[in-house]
mmCIF file of C-alpha atoms in Angstrom:
data_model
loop_
_atom_site.group_PDB
_atom_site.id
_atom_site.type_symbol
_atom_site.label_atom_id
_atom_site.label_comp_id
_atom_site.label_asym_id
_atom_site.label_seq_id
_atom_site.Cartn_x
_atom_site.Cartn_y
_atom_site.Cartn_z
ATOM 1 C CA MET C 205 10.638 19.711 31.597
ATOM 2 C CA THR C 206 7.778 19.225 30.238
ATOM 3 C CA LYS C 207 4.606 18.036 31.439
ATOM 4 C CA GLN C 208 4.436 14.750 29.331
ATOM 5 C CA PHE C 209 7.712 13.605 30.930
ATOM 6 C CA LYS C 210 5.753 14.616 34.432
ATOM 7 C CA VAL C 211 2.764 12.118 33.649
ATOM 8 C CA LEU C 212 5.291 9.509 32.082
ATOM 9 C CA TYR C 213 7.772 9.792 35.728
ATOM 10 C CA ARG C 214 4.805 9.858 37.896
ATOM 11 C CA PHE C 215 2.701 7.112 36.269
ATOM 12 C CA ALA C 216 6.227 5.161 35.894
ATOM 13 C CA VAL C 217 7.028 5.400 39.992
ATOM 14 C CA ILE C 218 3.587 4.489 40.811
ATOM 15 C CA LEU C 219 3.457 1.273 38.796
ATOM 16 C CA ALA C 220 7.271 0.097 39.922
ATOM 17 C CA ALA C 221 5.364 0.691 43.623
ATOM 18 C CA ALA C 222 2.162 -1.502 42.658
ATOM 19 C CA ALA C 223 4.478 -4.103 41.513
ATOM 20 C CA SER C 224 6.838 -4.127 44.495
ATOM 21 C CA ALA C 225 3.986 -4.652 46.780
ATOM 22 C CA MET C 226 2.637 -7.646 44.547
ATOM 23 C CA LEU C 227 6.374 -9.211 44.892
ATOM 24 C CA LEU C 228 6.339 -8.431 48.527
ATOM 25 C CA GLY C 229 3.264 -9.765 49.530
ATOM 26 C CA ALA C 230 4.067 -12.574 47.008
ATOM 27 C CA LEU C 231 7.518 -13.049 48.918
ATOM 28 C CA ILE C 232 5.679 -13.334 52.267
ATOM 29 C CA LEU C 233 3.503 -15.575 51.252
ATOM 30 C CA TRP C 234 5.800 -18.226 49.618
ATOM 31 C CA THR C 235 7.578 -17.333 52.936
ATOM 32 C CA ILE C 236 4.497 -19.241 54.710
ATOM 33 C CA GLY C 237 4.052 -21.798 52.485
ATOM 34 C CA ALA C 238 0.982 -20.423 50.182
ATOM 35 C CA ASP C 239 0.133 -20.751 47.317
ATOM 36 C CA VAL C 240 0.899 -17.347 45.844
ATOM 37 C CA THR C 241 -0.913 -17.489 42.370
ATOM 38 C CA LYS C 242 -4.025 -19.337 44.151
ATOM 39 C CA THR C 243 -3.951 -16.718 47.062
ATOM 40 C CA TYR C 244 -3.840 -13.326 44.500
ATOM 41 C CA SER C 245 -6.361 -15.439 42.276
ATOM 42 C CA VAL C 246 -8.729 -16.117 45.578
ATOM 43 C CA ILE C 247 -8.233 -12.352 47.365
ATOM 44 C CA ILE C 248 -8.944 -10.571 43.635
ATOM 45 C CA LEU C 249 -11.183 -12.473 41.702
ATOM 46 C CA GLU C 250 -13.725 -14.644 43.967
ATOM 47 C CA PRO C 251 -15.544 -11.652 45.879
ATOM 48 C CA LEU C 252 -16.520 -10.654 42.457
ATOM 49 C CA LYS C 253 -18.090 -13.764 41.364
ATOM 50 C CA ASN C 254 -21.438 -13.515 42.139
ATOM 51 C CA ARG C 255 -23.666 -10.414 43.021
ATOM 52 C CA ILE C 256 -24.167 -11.398 46.802
ATOM 53 C CA GLN C 257 -20.351 -11.322 47.298
ATOM 54 C CA ILE C 258 -20.337 -7.685 45.156
ATOM 55 C CA GLY C 259 -22.710 -6.656 47.644
ATOM 56 C CA GLU C 260 -20.893 -7.633 50.388
ATOM 57 C CA VAL C 261 -17.448 -5.842 49.119
ATOM 58 C CA ILE C 262 -19.835 -2.970 48.762
ATOM 59 C CA ILE C 263 -21.058 -2.748 52.218
ATOM 60 C CA ARG C 264 -17.791 -3.008 53.690
ATOM 61 C CA ALA C 265 -16.552 -0.153 51.092
ATOM 62 C CA ILE C 266 -19.048 2.470 52.711
ATOM 63 C CA PRO C 267 -17.792 2.752 56.325
ATOM 64 C CA LEU C 268 -14.420 2.787 54.565
ATOM 65 C CA THR C 269 -15.091 5.366 52.494
ATOM 66 C CA VAL C 270 -16.828 7.483 55.004
ATOM 67 C CA ILE C 271 -13.924 7.556 57.488
ATOM 68 C CA ALA C 272 -11.332 8.016 54.869
ATOM 69 C CA LEU C 273 -13.015 10.848 53.716
ATOM 70 C CA GLY C 274 -12.651 12.532 57.516
ATOM 71 C CA ILE C 275 -9.499 11.107 57.914
ATOM 72 C CA SER C 276 -8.289 13.201 54.775
ATOM 73 C CA VAL C 277 -10.007 16.380 56.113
ATOM 74 C CA ALA C 278 -7.660 16.474 58.633
ATOM 75 C CA TYR C 279 -4.493 15.038 57.215
ATOM 76 C CA ARG C 280 -4.632 17.960 54.618
ATOM 77 C CA SER C 281 -5.509 20.501 57.098
ATOM 78 C CA GLY C 282 -2.287 19.341 59.262
ATOM 79 C CA ILE C 283 -3.027 16.845 61.938
ATOM 80 C CA VAL C 284 -3.315 12.960 61.868
ATOM 81 C CA ASN C 285 -6.280 11.364 62.793
ATOM 82 C CA ILE C 286 -5.738 7.807 63.977
ATOM 83 C CA GLY C 287 -8.536 7.507 66.891
ATOM 84 C CA ALA C 288 -11.240 6.886 64.109
ATOM 85 C CA GLU C 289 -11.857 3.815 65.580
ATOM 86 C CA GLY C 290 -12.875 4.823 68.779
ATOM 87 C CA GLN C 291 -14.730 7.967 66.853
ATOM 88 C CA MET C 292 -16.913 5.165 65.229
ATOM 89 C CA ALA C 293 -17.818 3.374 68.456
ATOM 90 C CA MET C 294 -18.920 6.742 70.116
ATOM 91 C CA GLY C 295 -20.714 7.499 66.848
ATOM 92 C CA ILE C 296 -22.526 3.818 67.461
ATOM 93 C CA LEU C 297 -23.415 4.226 70.789
ATOM 94 C CA ALA C 298 -24.877 7.624 70.545
ATOM 95 C CA ALA C 299 -27.092 6.755 67.174
ATOM 96 C CA ALA C 300 -28.223 3.539 68.926
ATOM 97 C CA ALA C 301 -28.881 5.513 72.103
ATOM 98 C CA ALA C 302 -31.256 7.744 70.267
ATOM 99 C CA ALA C 303 -33.085 5.630 68.457
ATOM 100 C CA LEU C 304 -33.725 3.154 71.385
ATOM 101 C CA ALA C 305 -34.776 6.284 73.360
ATOM 102 C CA PHE C 306 -37.651 7.762 70.833
ATOM 103 C CA PRO C 307 -38.799 4.416 69.563
ATOM 104 C CA GLY C 308 -42.208 5.792 68.614
ATOM 105 C CA LEU C 309 -41.302 8.904 66.148
ATOM 106 C CA PRO C 310 -41.716 8.729 62.657
ATOM 107 C CA ARG C 311 -39.043 7.408 59.941
ATOM 108 C CA TYR C 312 -38.506 10.763 58.848
ATOM 109 C CA VAL C 313 -38.208 12.017 62.112
ATOM 110 C CA LEU C 314 -36.164 9.255 64.050
ATOM 111 C CA LEU C 315 -33.398 8.302 61.142
ATOM 112 C CA PRO C 316 -31.849 11.913 60.592
ATOM 113 C CA LEU C 317 -31.573 12.034 64.416
ATOM 114 C CA ALA C 318 -30.283 9.023 64.752
ATOM 115 C CA LEU C 319 -27.554 9.990 62.124
ATOM 116 C CA THR C 320 -26.766 13.258 63.636
ATOM 117 C CA ALA C 321 -26.911 12.023 67.116
ATOM 118 C CA GLY C 322 -24.361 9.311 65.686
ATOM 119 C CA ALA C 323 -22.049 11.965 63.659
ATOM 120 C CA LEU C 324 -22.265 13.943 67.035
ATOM 121 C CA GLY C 325 -21.282 11.661 69.226
ATOM 122 C CA GLY C 326 -17.785 10.730 66.938
ATOM 123 C CA ALA C 327 -17.500 14.921 66.640
ATOM 124 C CA VAL C 328 -17.481 15.192 70.137
ATOM 125 C CA TRP C 329 -14.814 12.347 70.534
ATOM 126 C CA GLY C 330 -12.616 14.263 67.636
ATOM 127 C CA PHE C 331 -12.726 17.383 69.439
ATOM 128 C CA ILE C 332 -10.539 16.266 72.435
ATOM 129 C CA PRO C 333 -7.539 15.659 70.975
ATOM 130 C CA GLY C 334 -8.451 18.481 68.600
ATOM 131 C CA ILE C 335 -8.411 20.880 71.396
ATOM 132 C CA LEU C 336 -5.148 19.163 73.116
ATOM 133 C CA LYS C 337 -3.253 19.588 69.937
ATOM 134 C CA ALA C 338 -4.500 23.349 69.323
ATOM 135 C CA ARG C 339 -4.338 24.782 72.973
ATOM 136 C CA LEU C 340 -1.391 22.653 74.470
ATOM 137 C CA HIS C 341 0.351 21.047 71.428
ATOM 138 C CA VAL C 342 -0.673 17.562 72.676
ATOM 139 C CA SER C 343 0.926 15.035 70.220
ATOM 140 C CA GLU C 344 -2.261 14.307 68.305
ATOM 141 C CA LEU C 345 -0.818 10.398 67.667
ATOM 142 C CA LEU C 346 -0.640 9.924 71.635
ATOM 143 C CA SER C 347 -4.148 11.269 72.257
ATOM 144 C CA THR C 348 -6.094 9.616 69.509
ATOM 145 C CA VAL C 349 -5.032 6.208 70.540
ATOM 146 C CA MET C 350 -5.536 6.790 74.013
ATOM 147 C CA LEU C 351 -9.065 7.848 73.483
ATOM 148 C CA ASN C 352 -9.192 4.570 71.192
ATOM 149 C CA TYR C 353 -8.987 2.450 74.530
ATOM 150 C CA ILE C 354 -10.977 4.591 76.455
ATOM 151 C CA ALA C 355 -13.867 4.559 73.698
ATOM 152 C CA ALA C 356 -13.576 0.689 73.854
ATOM 153 C CA GLN C 357 -14.101 0.154 77.439
ATOM 154 C CA PHE C 358 -17.016 2.812 77.835
ATOM 155 C CA TYR C 359 -18.614 0.609 74.369
ATOM 156 C CA THR C 360 -18.077 -2.517 76.209
ATOM 157 C CA PHE C 361 -19.597 -1.120 79.454
ATOM 158 C CA CYS C 362 -22.450 -0.086 78.266
ATOM 159 C CA LEU C 363 -23.362 -3.161 76.252
ATOM 160 C CA ARG C 364 -22.991 -5.131 78.810
ATOM 161 C CA GLY C 365 -24.756 -2.694 81.165
ATOM 162 C CA PRO C 366 -27.081 0.056 80.430
ATOM 163 C CA MET C 367 -27.842 -0.516 76.684
ATOM 164 C CA LEU C 368 -27.465 -4.065 77.087
ATOM 165 C CA ASP C 369 -30.532 -6.044 75.595
ATOM 166 C CA PRO C 370 -33.247 -6.886 78.323
ATOM 167 C CA ALA C 371 -34.200 -10.655 76.651
ATOM 168 C CA GLU C 372 -30.154 -11.087 76.965
ATOM 169 C CA ILE C 373 -31.094 -10.941 80.834
ATOM 170 C CA THR C 374 -34.322 -13.116 80.767
ATOM 171 C CA MET C 375 -32.947 -15.700 78.791
ATOM 172 C CA GLY C 376 -29.348 -15.747 80.513
ATOM 173 C CA SER C 377 -27.168 -15.283 77.599
ATOM 174 C CA GLY C 378 -26.104 -12.069 78.614
ATOM 175 C CA THR C 379 -24.744 -11.413 75.107
ATOM 176 C CA PRO C 380 -23.223 -8.058 74.739
ATOM 177 C CA GLN C 381 -25.449 -6.368 72.727
ATOM 178 C CA SER C 382 -28.296 -4.003 72.612
ATOM 179 C CA MET C 383 -32.300 -4.079 71.703
ATOM 180 C CA ARG C 384 -32.548 -4.037 67.990
ATOM 181 C CA LEU C 385 -33.546 -1.092 66.576
ATOM 182 C CA THR C 386 -37.268 0.078 65.482
ATOM 183 C CA ARG C 387 -37.808 -0.298 61.485
ATOM 184 C CA ALA C 388 -38.089 3.061 61.335
ATOM 185 C CA VAL C 389 -34.549 4.017 61.633
ATOM 186 C CA TRP C 390 -32.993 0.881 59.416
ATOM 187 C CA LEU C 391 -31.790 2.099 56.019
ATOM 188 C CA ASP C 392 -33.544 0.411 52.886
ATOM 189 C CA ARG C 393 -31.716 -2.577 51.105
ATOM 190 C CA LEU C 394 -30.993 -1.294 47.565
ATOM 191 C CA VAL C 395 -30.649 -4.757 45.450
ATOM 192 C CA PRO C 396 -32.815 -7.584 46.332
ATOM 193 C CA GLY C 397 -30.711 -10.698 48.099
ATOM 194 C CA THR C 398 -28.015 -8.914 48.851
ATOM 195 C CA ARG C 399 -27.439 -6.169 51.900
ATOM 196 C CA ILE C 400 -26.195 -3.531 49.941
ATOM 197 C CA HIS C 401 -28.236 -0.268 51.597
ATOM 198 C CA THR C 402 -29.084 3.589 50.912
ATOM 199 C CA GLY C 403 -25.566 4.275 53.073
ATOM 200 C CA VAL C 404 -23.629 4.188 49.724
ATOM 201 C CA TYR C 405 -25.798 7.510 48.875
ATOM 202 C CA ILE C 406 -24.666 8.757 51.841
ATOM 203 C CA ALA C 407 -21.221 7.961 51.167
ATOM 204 C CA VAL C 408 -20.940 9.339 47.468
ATOM 205 C CA PHE C 409 -22.642 12.576 48.888
ATOM 206 C CA LEU C 410 -20.684 12.811 51.777
ATOM 207 C CA ALA C 411 -17.522 12.501 49.035
ATOM 208 C CA PHE C 412 -18.889 15.625 46.986
ATOM 209 C CA ALA C 413 -19.103 17.459 50.012
ATOM 210 C CA VAL C 414 -15.824 17.330 50.931
ATOM 211 C CA TRP C 415 -14.270 17.665 47.656
ATOM 212 C CA LEU C 416 -16.609 21.143 47.759
ATOM 213 C CA LEU C 417 -15.316 21.978 51.323
ATOM 214 C CA LEU C 418 -11.788 21.507 50.141
ATOM 215 C CA TRP C 419 -11.332 22.807 47.037
ATOM 216 C CA ARG C 420 -14.121 25.313 46.459
ATOM 217 C CA THR C 421 -14.709 27.146 49.762
ATOM 218 C CA SER C 422 -12.562 29.249 51.118
ATOM 219 C CA TRP C 423 -13.009 27.875 54.962
ATOM 220 C CA GLY C 424 -11.063 24.861 52.567
ATOM 221 C CA TYR C 425 -8.300 26.968 51.695
ATOM 222 C CA ARG C 426 -7.799 28.039 54.857
ATOM 223 C CA MET C 427 -8.023 24.409 56.249
ATOM 224 C CA ARG C 428 -5.301 23.078 53.598
ATOM 225 C CA ALA C 429 -2.844 25.656 53.859
ATOM 226 C CA ALA C 430 -2.923 25.001 57.734
ATOM 227 C CA GLY C 431 -1.582 22.012 56.716
ATOM 228 C CA ALA C 432 0.863 22.952 54.030
ATOM 229 C CA GLY C 433 2.549 25.185 56.215
ATOM 230 C CA GLU C 434 1.619 26.408 60.120
ATOM 231 C CA ARG C 435 4.198 29.429 60.035
ATOM 232 C CA ALA C 436 2.977 30.685 56.981
ATOM 233 C CA ALA C 437 -0.896 29.960 57.581
ATOM 234 C CA ARG C 438 -0.126 32.021 60.437
ATOM 235 C CA TYR C 439 1.877 34.927 59.036
ATOM 236 C CA GLY C 440 -1.258 34.908 56.143
ATOM 237 C CA GLY C 441 -3.594 35.437 58.812
ATOM 238 C CA ILE C 442 -5.241 32.142 59.020
ATOM 239 C CA ASP C 443 -6.746 31.054 62.541
ATOM 240 C CA VAL C 444 -4.533 27.519 62.248
ATOM 241 C CA ALA C 445 -5.913 26.271 65.611
ATOM 242 C CA GLY C 446 -9.364 26.790 64.844
ATOM 243 C CA CYS C 447 -8.573 24.853 61.659
ATOM 244 C CA LEU C 448 -6.938 21.914 63.439
ATOM 245 C CA VAL C 449 -9.977 21.855 66.041
ATOM 246 C CA ALA C 450 -12.858 21.522 63.334
ATOM 247 C CA ALA C 451 -10.799 19.469 60.983
ATOM 248 C CA MET C 452 -10.795 16.868 63.940
ATOM 249 C CA MET C 453 -14.527 17.261 65.001
ATOM 250 C CA ILE C 454 -15.586 16.816 60.999
ATOM 251 C CA SER C 455 -12.960 14.161 60.842
ATOM 252 C CA GLY C 456 -14.699 12.614 64.029
ATOM 253 C CA ALA C 457 -17.892 13.397 62.848
ATOM 254 C CA PHE C 458 -17.223 11.662 59.772
ATOM 255 C CA ALA C 459 -16.244 8.132 61.989
ATOM 256 C CA GLY C 460 -19.341 8.507 63.856
ATOM 257 C CA LEU C 461 -21.421 8.718 61.090
ATOM 258 C CA ALA C 462 -20.035 6.294 59.249
ATOM 259 C CA GLY C 463 -20.605 3.818 62.491
ATOM 260 C CA ALA C 464 -24.477 5.157 62.627
ATOM 261 C CA VAL C 465 -24.520 3.968 59.254
ATOM 262 C CA GLU C 466 -22.987 0.440 59.670
ATOM 263 C CA VAL C 467 -25.689 0.085 62.709
ATOM 264 C CA ALA C 468 -28.815 1.345 60.736
ATOM 265 C CA GLY C 469 -27.594 -0.542 57.621
ATOM 266 C CA VAL C 470 -26.495 -3.756 58.002
ATOM 267 C CA HIS C 471 -26.594 -5.017 62.032
ATOM 268 C CA ARG C 472 -29.524 -2.725 63.098
ATOM 269 C CA ARG C 473 -28.825 -3.202 67.253
ATOM 270 C CA ALA C 474 -25.016 -2.252 68.753
ATOM 271 C CA ILE C 475 -23.322 -5.597 69.163
ATOM 272 C CA GLU C 476 -19.536 -6.493 69.879
ATOM 273 C CA GLY C 477 -16.875 -6.051 67.409
ATOM 274 C CA ILE C 478 -19.122 -4.431 64.808
ATOM 275 C CA THR C 479 -16.240 -1.563 64.620
ATOM 276 C CA GLY C 480 -14.126 -4.488 62.832
ATOM 277 C CA GLY C 481 -10.994 -2.202 62.090
ATOM 278 C CA TYR C 482 -12.505 0.093 59.915
ATOM 279 C CA GLY C 483 -11.296 3.071 62.011
ATOM 280 C CA PHE C 484 -7.605 1.859 61.077
ATOM 281 C CA SER C 485 -8.764 0.500 57.669
ATOM 282 C CA GLY C 486 -9.871 3.886 56.949
ATOM 283 C CA ILE C 487 -6.364 5.205 57.171
ATOM 284 C CA VAL C 488 -4.605 3.126 54.798
ATOM 285 C CA VAL C 489 -7.976 3.700 52.244
ATOM 286 C CA ALA C 490 -7.093 7.593 52.625
ATOM 287 C CA LEU C 491 -3.482 7.240 52.123
ATOM 288 C CA PHE C 492 -4.185 4.868 49.021
ATOM 289 C CA GLY C 493 -6.547 7.143 47.814
ATOM 290 C CA GLY C 494 -4.334 10.059 47.940
ATOM 291 C CA LEU C 495 -6.298 12.127 50.474
ATOM 292 C CA HIS C 496 -8.797 12.892 47.417
ATOM 293 C CA PRO C 497 -12.459 12.141 47.203
ATOM 294 C CA ALA C 498 -11.835 10.862 43.736
ATOM 295 C CA GLY C 499 -9.282 8.227 45.072
ATOM 296 C CA ILE C 500 -11.140 7.402 48.183
ATOM 297 C CA ILE C 501 -13.999 5.670 46.439
ATOM 298 C CA PRO C 502 -12.380 3.156 44.111
ATOM 299 C CA ALA C 503 -9.612 3.212 47.249
ATOM 300 C CA SER C 504 -12.496 1.776 49.566
ATOM 301 C CA PHE C 505 -14.140 -0.654 47.129
ATOM 302 C CA PHE C 506 -10.161 -2.201 46.919
ATOM 303 C CA PHE C 507 -10.110 -2.582 50.539
ATOM 304 C CA GLY C 508 -13.077 -3.780 51.039
ATOM 305 C CA LEU C 509 -12.238 -6.420 48.575
ATOM 306 C CA LEU C 510 -9.309 -7.632 50.301
ATOM 307 C CA ILE C 511 -11.193 -7.855 53.680
ATOM 308 C CA VAL C 512 -13.966 -10.185 51.573
ATOM 309 C CA GLY C 513 -11.051 -12.102 49.904
ATOM 310 C CA ALA C 514 -9.625 -12.427 53.044
ATOM 311 C CA ASP C 515 -12.088 -14.495 54.687
ATOM 312 C CA MET C 516 -12.224 -16.977 51.256
ATOM 313 C CA THR C 517 -8.651 -17.601 51.587
ATOM 314 C CA GLN C 518 -8.724 -19.093 54.872
ATOM 315 C CA ARG C 519 -11.402 -21.381 53.371
ATOM 316 C CA MET C 520 -10.165 -21.709 49.651
ATOM 317 C CA ALA C 521 -6.390 -21.187 50.165
ATOM 318 C CA GLY C 522 -5.711 -22.358 53.725
ATOM 319 C CA VAL C 523 -3.777 -18.627 54.261
ATOM 320 C CA PRO C 524 -4.849 -17.248 57.538
ATOM 321 C CA ALA C 525 -7.326 -14.140 56.999
ATOM 322 C CA ASN C 526 -4.702 -11.761 59.141
ATOM 323 C CA MET C 527 -2.546 -12.216 55.875
ATOM 324 C CA VAL C 528 -4.476 -9.121 54.479
ATOM 325 C CA LEU C 529 -3.029 -7.120 57.657
ATOM 326 C CA VAL C 530 0.304 -7.855 56.567
ATOM 327 C CA LEU C 531 -0.746 -6.664 53.191
ATOM 328 C CA GLN C 532 -1.794 -3.505 54.332
ATOM 329 C CA GLY C 533 1.389 -3.030 55.913
ATOM 330 C CA ILE C 534 3.216 -3.729 52.957
ATOM 331 C CA ILE C 535 0.915 -0.933 51.232
ATOM 332 C CA ILE C 536 1.094 1.545 53.499
ATOM 333 C CA LEU C 537 5.277 1.105 53.510
ATOM 334 C CA VAL C 538 4.939 1.522 49.675
ATOM 335 C CA ILE C 539 2.579 4.195 49.548
ATOM 336 C CA VAL C 540 4.701 6.085 51.986
ATOM 337 C CA SER C 541 7.880 5.729 49.828
ATOM 338 C CA THR C 542 5.736 6.690 46.628
ATOM 339 C CA ARG C 543 5.019 9.892 47.922
ATOM 340 C CA MET C 544 8.586 10.437 49.048
ATOM 341 C CA VAL C 545 10.067 9.563 45.866
ATOM 342 C CA LEU C 546 7.426 11.509 43.958
ATOM 343 C CA ALA C 547 8.426 14.738 46.009
ATOM 344 C CA ASN C 548 11.916 14.256 45.546
ATOM 345 C CA PRO C 549 13.188 16.983 43.058
ATOM 346 C CA TYR C 550 16.803 15.469 42.559
ATOM 347 C CA LEU C 551 15.271 12.490 42.093
ATOM 348 C CA THR C 552 13.205 13.519 39.634
ATOM 349 C CA GLU C 553 15.987 15.940 37.636
ATOM 350 C CA ARG C 554 17.658 12.607 37.594
ATOM 351 C CA ALA C 555 15.527 10.816 35.944
ATOM 352 C CA TRP C 556 14.185 13.896 33.672
ATOM 353 C CA ARG C 557 18.048 13.938 32.604
ATOM 354 C CA ARG C 558 18.392 10.427 31.745
ATOM 355 C CA TYR C 559 15.261 10.558 29.761
ATOM 356 C CA ARG C 560 16.556 13.365 27.715
ATOM 357 C CA SER C 561 19.296 11.498 26.746
ATOM 358 C CA LEU C 562 17.248 8.276 26.211
ATOM 359 C CA THR C 563 15.205 10.211 23.994
ATOM 360 C CA GLY C 564 18.148 12.470 22.444
ATOM 361 C CA ARG C 565 16.586 15.797 23.495
ATOM 362 C CA ASN C 566 19.520 17.721 24.781
ATOM 363 C CA ARG C 567 17.396 21.238 25.330
ATOM 364 C CA GLU C 568 14.698 21.639 28.254
ATOM 365 C CA GLU C 569 11.377 22.630 26.282
#
């Protein structure tokens, strides 16, 4: 089997998968009576028509990138992290609490402190399912989902109780939000007239750091080996349990840091609904990006495009914004199916034989 055929086969399968996803999405849109062409046009083209909308796509891609990078670390280490939503919420609380506790600190101290607190908040929340999986073999699918509910309730309690803005009590409105953070902790805006902030640099740096960790260090090699085959890794002397715990802590830290960046770069105070489903969308982004930093960055931009485009479809095409969730579900199914097809040696061999018969090659090169 030649290298040229392998590249062509992979390209053809991915192209067929993309066409299938578009077709299934079109079928659902047609079923609800939507204008398929107009809806796709609004989702994909409208967010790119001016600088402000492109900026909105980018600021949504930032938390998606950071969370997806963390999820890819966990996934490649053999543990699935569905708890990024809760870890992000805990990171937001920790970052906001640190910023509010020390408002008089200079910027060069307070900003790193808040970001570190956010990462630590997420890491602690990720440590729980990691240690439960490593020591007690508790399914991480259950523990992370349950921890999401606990984090959501704790987040709401904090915003309505100990972290509630005193001004809300004075005015009697009671809107659940924290005080506005001091300017020392704000991330700078990069492009005038948009909300693009320096979190872009953090996301790109983390992508490079994850690539370095997983593919250029012995520690990363051990983590990937633990994820590729637990028994073989144990036989090779690798501390699989340690890798699982470390992977979940890194994954949680990334989600918590994403929350800290979101609060410092966009909202500048902790508010309800700030996580915006980024924790769940990050899973799709990680899978769509092939669990590799080089694929995650463009995948994050694409899903940022979908999120911004979804808001526009409701206004310009009369399609509910929740339809994007349906499209995301279709993409997940297509990704899983594509990975199974690419990993099936029987299908690959059949395609190779058909390729040889079509091209007239009678012997394997």
